[in-house]
PDB file of C-alpha atoms in Angstrom:
ATOM      1  CA  MET A   1      -2.546  21.834 -13.611  1.00 46.00           C
ATOM      2  CA  SER A   2      -2.027  19.305 -10.833  1.00 61.00           C
ATOM      3  CA  SER A   3      -0.865  20.487  -7.422  1.00 82.00           C
ATOM      4  CA  GLY A   4       2.591  19.867  -6.022  1.00 83.00           C
ATOM      5  CA  ARG A   5       1.084  17.258  -3.700  1.00 86.00           C
ATOM      6  CA  GLU A   6      -0.534  15.376  -6.596  1.00 86.00           C
ATOM      7  CA  ARG A   7       2.679  15.488  -8.631  1.00 89.00           C
ATOM      8  CA  LEU A   8       4.543  13.946  -5.716  1.00 89.00           C
ATOM      9  CA  LEU A   9       1.909  11.206  -5.420  1.00 87.00           C
ATOM     10  CA  ASP A  10       2.072  10.481  -9.161  1.00 85.00           C
ATOM     11  CA  ALA A  11       5.865  10.378  -9.168  1.00 87.00           C
ATOM     12  CA  ALA A  12       6.060   8.182  -6.070  1.00 84.00           C
ATOM     13  CA  GLU A  13       3.492   5.742  -7.439  1.00 82.00           C
ATOM     14  CA  ARG A  14       5.380   5.382 -10.733  1.00 84.00           C
ATOM     15  CA  LEU A  15       8.672   4.779  -8.949  1.00 85.00           C
ATOM     16  CA  PHE A  16       7.179   2.375  -6.408  1.00 79.00           C
ATOM     17  CA  VAL A  17       5.644   0.318  -9.225  1.00 74.00           C
ATOM     18  CA  ASP A  18       8.820   0.301 -11.321  1.00 76.00           C
ATOM     19  CA  ARG A  19      11.420  -0.238  -8.603  1.00 76.00           C
ATOM     20  CA  GLY A  20       9.729  -1.280  -5.359  1.00 69.00           C
ATOM     21  CA  PHE A  21       9.562   0.547  -2.052  1.00 69.00           C
ATOM     22  CA  GLU A  22      12.966   0.091  -0.467  1.00 71.00           C
ATOM     23  CA  ASP A  23      15.043   1.234  -3.447  1.00 75.00           C
ATOM     24  CA  ILE A  24      13.442   4.678  -3.792  1.00 82.00           C
ATOM     25  CA  SER A  25      14.848   7.753  -2.086  1.00 85.00           C
ATOM     26  CA  GLN A  26      13.102  11.024  -1.308  1.00 85.00           C
ATOM     27  CA  GLN A  27      15.426  12.786  -3.738  1.00 87.00           C
ATOM     28  CA  GLN A  28      14.440  10.486  -6.594  1.00 89.00           C
ATOM     29  CA  ILE A  29      10.774  11.240  -5.965  1.00 89.00           C
ATOM     30  CA  LEU A  30      11.423  14.982  -5.741  1.00 86.00           C
ATOM     31  CA  ASN A  31      13.353  14.888  -9.018  1.00 88.00           C
ATOM     32  CA  ALA A  32      10.665  12.834 -10.781  1.00 86.00           C
ATOM     33  CA  ALA A  33       7.990  15.285  -9.578  1.00 82.00           C
ATOM     34  CA  GLY A  34       9.997  18.321 -10.683  1.00 85.00           C
ATOM     35  CA  GLN A  35       9.933  19.519  -7.072  1.00 83.00           C
ATOM     36  CA  ARG A  36      12.802  21.774  -5.978  1.00 82.00           C
ATOM     37  CA  ASN A  37      11.637  22.209  -2.386  1.00 81.00           C
ATOM     38  CA  GLN A  38      13.661  19.611  -0.491  1.00 84.00           C
ATOM     39  CA  SER A  39      11.175  19.545   2.396  1.00 84.00           C
ATOM     40  CA  ALA A  40       8.075  19.017   0.203  1.00 86.00           C
ATOM     41  CA  ILE A  41       7.580  15.363   1.176  1.00 87.00           C
ATOM     42  CA  GLN A  42       7.920  16.201   4.856  1.00 89.00           C
ATOM     43  CA  TYR A  43       5.527  19.138   4.469  1.00 88.00           C
ATOM     44  CA  HIS A  44       2.781  17.278   2.611  1.00 87.00           C
ATOM     45  CA  PHE A  45       3.092  13.781   4.083  1.00 88.00           C
ATOM     46  CA  GLY A  46       5.254  13.901   7.199  1.00 89.00           C
ATOM     47  CA  GLY A  47       7.938  11.767   5.555  1.00 86.00           C
ATOM     48  CA  MET A  48       8.258   8.686   3.369  1.00 86.00           C
ATOM     49  CA  PRO A  49       5.921   6.399   5.393  1.00 82.00           C
ATOM     50  CA  GLY A  50       3.191   9.027   5.089  1.00 83.00           C
ATOM     51  CA  LEU A  51       3.808   9.353   1.360  1.00 86.00           C
ATOM     52  CA  ARG A  52       3.519   5.590   0.892  1.00 82.00           C
ATOM     53  CA  ALA A  53       0.259   5.585   2.820  1.00 80.00           C
ATOM     54  CA  ALA A  54      -1.107   8.507   0.802  1.00 85.00           C
ATOM     55  CA  VAL A  55      -0.334   6.773  -2.512  1.00 82.00           C
ATOM     56  CA  PHE A  56      -2.121   3.664  -1.305  1.00 80.00           C
ATOM     57  CA  GLU A  57      -5.086   5.563   0.101  1.00 83.00           C
ATOM     58  CA  ARG A  58      -5.686   7.737  -2.965  1.00 83.00           C
ATOM     59  CA  GLY A  59      -6.718   4.824  -5.133  1.00 82.00           C
ATOM     60  CA  LEU A  60      -8.310   2.966  -2.239  1.00 86.00           C
ATOM     61  CA  LEU A  61     -10.735   5.818  -1.550  1.00 87.00           C
ATOM     62  CA  ARG A  62     -11.870   5.838  -5.182  1.00 87.00           C
ATOM     63  CA  VAL A  63     -12.378   2.061  -5.183  1.00 90.00           C
ATOM     64  CA  ASN A  64     -14.192   2.212  -1.848  1.00 92.00           C
ATOM     65  CA  ARG A  65     -16.672   4.857  -3.058  1.00 92.00           C
ATOM     66  CA  ARG A  66     -17.603   2.700  -6.040  1.00 94.00           C
ATOM     67  CA  ARG A  67     -17.874  -0.411  -3.869  1.00 95.00           C
ATOM     68  CA  VAL A  68     -20.303   1.356  -1.528  1.00 95.00           C
ATOM     69  CA  GLU A  69     -22.367   2.525  -4.523  1.00 95.00           C
ATOM     70  CA  LEU A  70     -22.692  -1.049  -5.808  1.00 96.00           C
ATOM     71  CA  LEU A  71     -23.680  -2.399  -2.405  1.00 96.00           C
ATOM     72  CA  ASP A  72     -26.243   0.376  -1.983  1.00 96.00           C
ATOM     73  CA  LEU A  73     -27.740  -0.547  -5.371  1.00 95.00           C
ATOM     74  CA  ALA A  74     -27.838  -4.219  -4.378  1.00 95.00           C
ATOM     75  CA  GLU A  75     -29.815  -3.322  -1.237  1.00 93.00           C
ATOM     76  CA  LEU A  76     -32.062  -0.740  -2.906  1.00 91.00           C
ATOM     77  CA  GLY A  77     -35.677  -0.989  -1.865  1.00 85.00           C
ATOM     78  CA  GLY A  78     -34.902  -3.450   0.899  1.00 86.00           C
ATOM     79  CA  ARG A  79     -33.645  -6.103  -1.526  1.00 91.00           C
ATOM     80  CA  SER A  80     -31.346  -8.767  -0.136  1.00 92.00           C
ATOM     81  CA  PRO A  81     -28.000  -8.906  -1.981  1.00 95.00           C
ATOM     82  CA  THR A  82     -26.910 -12.188  -3.518  1.00 96.00           C
ATOM     83  CA  ILE A  83     -23.451 -13.727  -3.535  1.00 97.00           C
ATOM     84  CA  HIS A  84     -23.079 -12.449  -7.108  1.00 97.00           C
ATOM     85  CA  ASP A  85     -23.926  -8.904  -5.977  1.00 97.00           C
ATOM     86  CA  VAL A  86     -21.318  -9.007  -3.238  1.00 97.00           C
ATOM     87  CA  VAL A  87     -18.623 -10.493  -5.476  1.00 97.00           C
ATOM     88  CA  ASP A  88     -19.335  -7.839  -8.112  1.00 97.00           C
ATOM     89  CA  ALA A  89     -18.926  -5.141  -5.465  1.00 96.00           C
ATOM     90  CA  MET A  90     -15.572  -6.657  -4.495  1.00 95.00           C
ATOM     91  CA  ILE A  91     -14.191  -7.026  -8.032  1.00 96.00           C
ATOM     92  CA  LEU A  92     -15.808  -4.490 -10.375  1.00 95.00           C
ATOM     93  CA  PRO A  93     -14.465  -1.298  -8.727  1.00 94.00           C
ATOM     94  CA  LEU A  94     -10.917  -2.582  -9.228  1.00 92.00           C
ATOM     95  CA  ALA A  95     -11.629  -3.748 -12.776  1.00 91.00           C
ATOM     96  CA  GLU A  96     -13.289  -0.448 -13.686  1.00 90.00           C
ATOM     97  CA  TYR A  97     -10.339   1.509 -12.299  1.00 87.00           C
ATOM     98  CA  LEU A  98      -8.002  -0.682 -14.313  1.00 84.00           C
ATOM     99  CA  GLU A  99      -9.954   0.050 -17.495  1.00 84.00           C
ATOM    100  CA  SER A 100      -9.954   3.799 -16.793  1.00 79.00           C
ATOM    101  CA  GLY A 101      -6.357   4.193 -17.943  1.00 76.00           C
ATOM    102  CA  GLU A 102      -2.806   4.538 -16.703  1.00 77.00           C
ATOM    103  CA  ALA A 103      -3.744   5.619 -13.168  1.00 78.00           C
ATOM    104  CA  GLY A 104      -5.773   2.457 -12.636  1.00 79.00           C
ATOM    105  CA  ARG A 105      -3.037   0.233 -14.004  1.00 82.00           C
ATOM    106  CA  ARG A 106      -0.462   1.828 -11.704  1.00 80.00           C
ATOM    107  CA  TYR A 107      -2.754   1.550  -8.702  1.00 82.00           C
ATOM    108  CA  LEU A 108      -3.330  -2.190  -9.211  1.00 83.00           C
ATOM    109  CA  GLN A 109       0.386  -2.805  -9.556  1.00 80.00           C
ATOM    110  CA  HIS A 110       1.149  -0.583  -6.578  1.00 77.00           C
ATOM    111  CA  ILE A 111      -1.316  -2.288  -4.243  1.00 79.00           C
ATOM    112  CA  SER A 112      -0.096  -5.710  -5.371  1.00 80.00           C
ATOM    113  CA  GLY A 113       3.488  -4.702  -4.573  1.00 76.00           C
ATOM    114  CA  ALA A 114       2.449  -3.245  -1.210  1.00 74.00           C
ATOM    115  CA  MET A 115       0.717  -6.489  -0.251  1.00 76.00           C
ATOM    116  CA  ARG A 116       3.928  -8.415  -0.957  1.00 75.00           C
ATOM    117  CA  ASP A 117       6.145  -6.031   1.028  1.00 70.00           C
ATOM    118  CA  PRO A 118       6.399  -7.039   4.710  1.00 66.00           C
ATOM    119  CA  GLY A 119       7.432  -3.497   5.588  1.00 65.00           C
ATOM    120  CA  VAL A 120       4.142  -1.967   4.408  1.00 62.00           C
ATOM    121  CA  ARG A 121       1.172  -2.358   6.770  1.00 62.00           C
ATOM    122  CA  THR A 122      -1.645  -2.430   4.233  1.00 61.00           C
ATOM    123  CA  SER A 123      -4.081  -3.954   6.739  1.00 60.00           C
ATOM    124  CA  ASP A 124      -4.230  -0.780   8.841  1.00 62.00           C
ATOM    125  CA  MET A 125      -5.016   1.363   5.800  1.00 60.00           C
ATOM    126  CA  ILE A 126      -7.665  -1.060   4.570  1.00 62.00           C
ATOM    127  CA  VAL A 127      -9.476  -0.952   7.905  1.00 61.00           C
ATOM    128  CA  ALA A 128      -9.320   2.840   8.025  1.00 63.00           C
ATOM    129  CA  HIS A 129     -10.413   3.576   4.449  1.00 68.00           C
ATOM    130  CA  ASN A 130     -12.277   0.561   3.128  1.00 80.00           C
ATOM    131  CA  ASP A 131     -15.643   0.315   4.849  1.00 87.00           C
ATOM    132  CA  GLY A 132     -17.127  -0.954   1.564  1.00 91.00           C
ATOM    133  CA  LEU A 133     -14.976  -4.081   1.684  1.00 90.00           C
ATOM    134  CA  GLN A 134     -15.746  -4.622   5.353  1.00 91.00           C
ATOM    135  CA  ARG A 135     -19.442  -4.335   4.502  1.00 93.00           C
ATOM    136  CA  ALA A 136     -19.019  -6.909   1.715  1.00 95.00           C
ATOM    137  CA  HIS A 137     -17.308  -9.296   4.146  1.00 94.00           C
ATOM    138  CA  ALA A 138     -20.157  -8.901   6.643  1.00 95.00           C
ATOM    139  CA  LEU A 139     -22.687  -9.695   3.922  1.00 96.00           C
ATOM    140  CA  LEU A 140     -20.756 -12.816   2.974  1.00 96.00           C
ATOM    141  CA  ARG A 141     -20.860 -14.023   6.576  1.00 96.00           C
ATOM    142  CA  ARG A 142     -24.628 -13.541   6.529  1.00 95.00           C
ATOM    143  CA  LEU A 143     -25.087 -15.204   3.132  1.00 96.00           C
ATOM    144  CA  LEU A 144     -22.892 -18.199   3.995  1.00 96.00           C
ATOM    145  CA  PRO A 145     -24.111 -19.153   7.485  1.00 94.00           C
ATOM    146  CA  ASP A 146     -23.035 -22.792   7.141  1.00 93.00           C
ATOM    147  CA  LEU A 147     -19.454 -21.946   6.188  1.00 95.00           C
ATOM    148  CA  PRO A 148     -17.183 -22.077   9.269  1.00 94.00           C
ATOM    149  CA  ALA A 149     -15.681 -18.703  10.130  1.00 94.00           C
ATOM    150  CA  ALA A 150     -12.136 -20.054   9.807  1.00 94.00           C
ATOM    151  CA  VAL A 151     -12.841 -21.397   6.318  1.00 95.00           C
ATOM    152  CA  LEU A 152     -14.421 -18.115   5.219  1.00 95.00           C
ATOM    153  CA  ALA A 153     -11.367 -16.234   6.515  1.00 94.00           C
ATOM    154  CA  ILE A 154      -9.080 -18.457   4.417  1.00 94.00           C
ATOM    155  CA  ARG A 155     -11.250 -17.918   1.352  1.00 95.00           C
ATOM    156  CA  LEU A 156     -11.315 -14.143   1.839  1.00 94.00           C
ATOM    157  CA  TYR A 157      -7.518 -14.172   2.063  1.00 91.00           C
ATOM    158  CA  THR A 158      -7.227 -16.324  -1.064  1.00 94.00           C
ATOM    159  CA  VAL A 159      -9.762 -14.259  -2.999  1.00 94.00           C
ATOM    160  CA  THR A 160      -7.920 -11.038  -2.158  1.00 91.00           C
ATOM    161  CA  TRP A 161      -4.658 -12.370  -3.547  1.00 91.00           C
ATOM    162  CA  THR A 162      -6.399 -13.909  -6.557  1.00 93.00           C
ATOM    163  CA  VAL A 163      -8.244 -10.721  -7.508  1.00 93.00           C
ATOM    164  CA  VAL A 164      -5.551  -8.149  -6.802  1.00 90.00           C
ATOM    165  CA  GLY A 165      -2.710 -10.310  -8.098  1.00 89.00           C
ATOM    166  CA  GLY A 166      -4.649 -11.454 -11.148  1.00 90.00           C
ATOM    167  CA  LEU A 167      -5.757  -7.985 -12.191  1.00 90.00           C
ATOM    168  CA  SER A 168      -2.298  -6.561 -11.526  1.00 86.00           C
ATOM    169  CA  GLU A 169      -0.512  -9.164 -13.641  1.00 86.00           C
ATOM    170  CA  TRP A 170      -3.131  -8.859 -16.363  1.00 84.00           C
ATOM    171  CA  SER A 171      -2.751  -5.074 -16.485  1.00 78.00           C
ATOM    172  CA  ALA A 172       1.035  -5.330 -16.624  1.00 75.00           C
ATOM    173  CA  LYS A 173       0.745  -7.302 -19.854  1.00 74.00           C
ATOM    174  CA  GLY A 174      -1.326  -4.564 -21.522  1.00 68.00           C
ATOM    175  CA  GLN A 175      -4.116  -6.848 -22.681  1.00 65.00           C
ATOM    176  CA  HIS A 176      -6.753  -5.690 -25.182  1.00 70.00           C
ATOM    177  CA  PRO A 177      -9.904  -4.264 -23.469  1.00 71.00           C
ATOM    178  CA  GLU A 178     -12.089  -6.977 -24.977  1.00 78.00           C
ATOM    179  CA  ARG A 179      -9.894  -9.702 -23.506  1.00 84.00           C
ATOM    180  CA  THR A 180      -9.848  -7.856 -20.178  1.00 84.00           C
ATOM    181  CA  ARG A 181     -13.652  -7.865 -20.026  1.00 87.00           C
ATOM    182  CA  THR A 182     -13.651 -11.625 -20.674  1.00 90.00           C
ATOM    183  CA  PHE A 183     -10.998 -12.099 -17.992  1.00 92.00           C
ATOM    184  CA  VAL A 184     -13.003 -10.074 -15.441  1.00 93.00           C
ATOM    185  CA  ALA A 185     -16.246 -11.916 -16.232  1.00 94.00           C
ATOM    186  CA  ASP A 186     -14.538 -15.275 -15.672  1.00 95.00           C
ATOM    187  CA  LEU A 187     -12.805 -13.977 -12.542  1.00 95.00           C
ATOM    188  CA  ARG A 188     -16.209 -13.072 -11.091  1.00 96.00           C
ATOM    189  CA  ARG A 189     -17.513 -16.583 -11.754  1.00 96.00           C
ATOM    190  CA  MET A 190     -14.429 -18.183 -10.227  1.00 96.00           C
ATOM    191  CA  VAL A 191     -14.693 -16.115  -7.050  1.00 97.00           C
ATOM    192  CA  VAL A 192     -18.374 -16.990  -6.621  1.00 97.00           C
ATOM    193  CA  ALA A 193     -17.383 -20.650  -6.945  1.00 97.00           C
ATOM    194  CA  MET A 194     -14.606 -20.218  -4.364  1.00 96.00           C
ATOM    195  CA  PHE A 195     -17.018 -18.819  -1.799  1.00 97.00           C
ATOM    196  CA  THR A 196     -19.818 -21.306  -2.430  1.00 96.00           C
ATOM    197  CA  ALA A 197     -17.721 -24.471  -2.615  1.00 95.00           C
ATOM    198  CA  PRO A 198     -18.489 -26.993   0.178  1.00 92.00           C
ATOM    199  CA  PRO A 199     -16.235 -26.670   3.234  1.00 89.00           C
ATOM    200  CA  PRO A 200     -13.561 -29.316   3.837  1.00 84.00           C
ATOM    201  CA  GLY A 201     -14.792 -32.563   5.369  1.00 75.00           C
ATOM    202  CA  PRO A 202     -13.549 -33.840   8.752  1.00 74.00           C
ATOM    203  CA  ASP A 203     -10.858 -35.949   7.122  1.00 70.00           C
ATOM    204  CA  GLU A 204      -9.547 -32.918   5.186  1.00 65.00           C
ATOM    205  CA  ARG A 205      -9.007 -30.610   8.151  1.00 58.00           C
TER     206      ARG A 205
END
């Protein structure tokens, strides 16, 4: 049986995905979690901002662990990771979580919604709990020495929205697993191409 804290996280995530962040009250979350203690959210999370952060972080920690595992494998025995290795470490943990079931689908939709909400500071949580992604970004800077830092920053921003948004929208449509695997394989190729494309010329800046 899940704990009261986990039930609150599950209920909040479902409601955030279905209705957004601003339209959900503490009472709605308590009711959805079957929680009669009116101070449960304050007790476990310190209030609604803490609950939002905890929902975000729960999935993020799982994704981060898998991302670190993939990067460790890519560097096993002193091997130098390739662009494909780094892109796989960025995308596959999210895709694998998506394929794991309902929790993964909700997480992708939740993080996509959080990124679109100006009132949710996802950047702070990513820095605090996503050392795997920071490690991937550092490897990209090393693997793409001729790409100007400003151009790489734009591409990282674009790739983040492409991957998270693409997987979220795909999951919302309930696609067949076989089609999802094809989608993810093509997404990996597209992201490699985005990173390795020539930078803009002087007349394009």
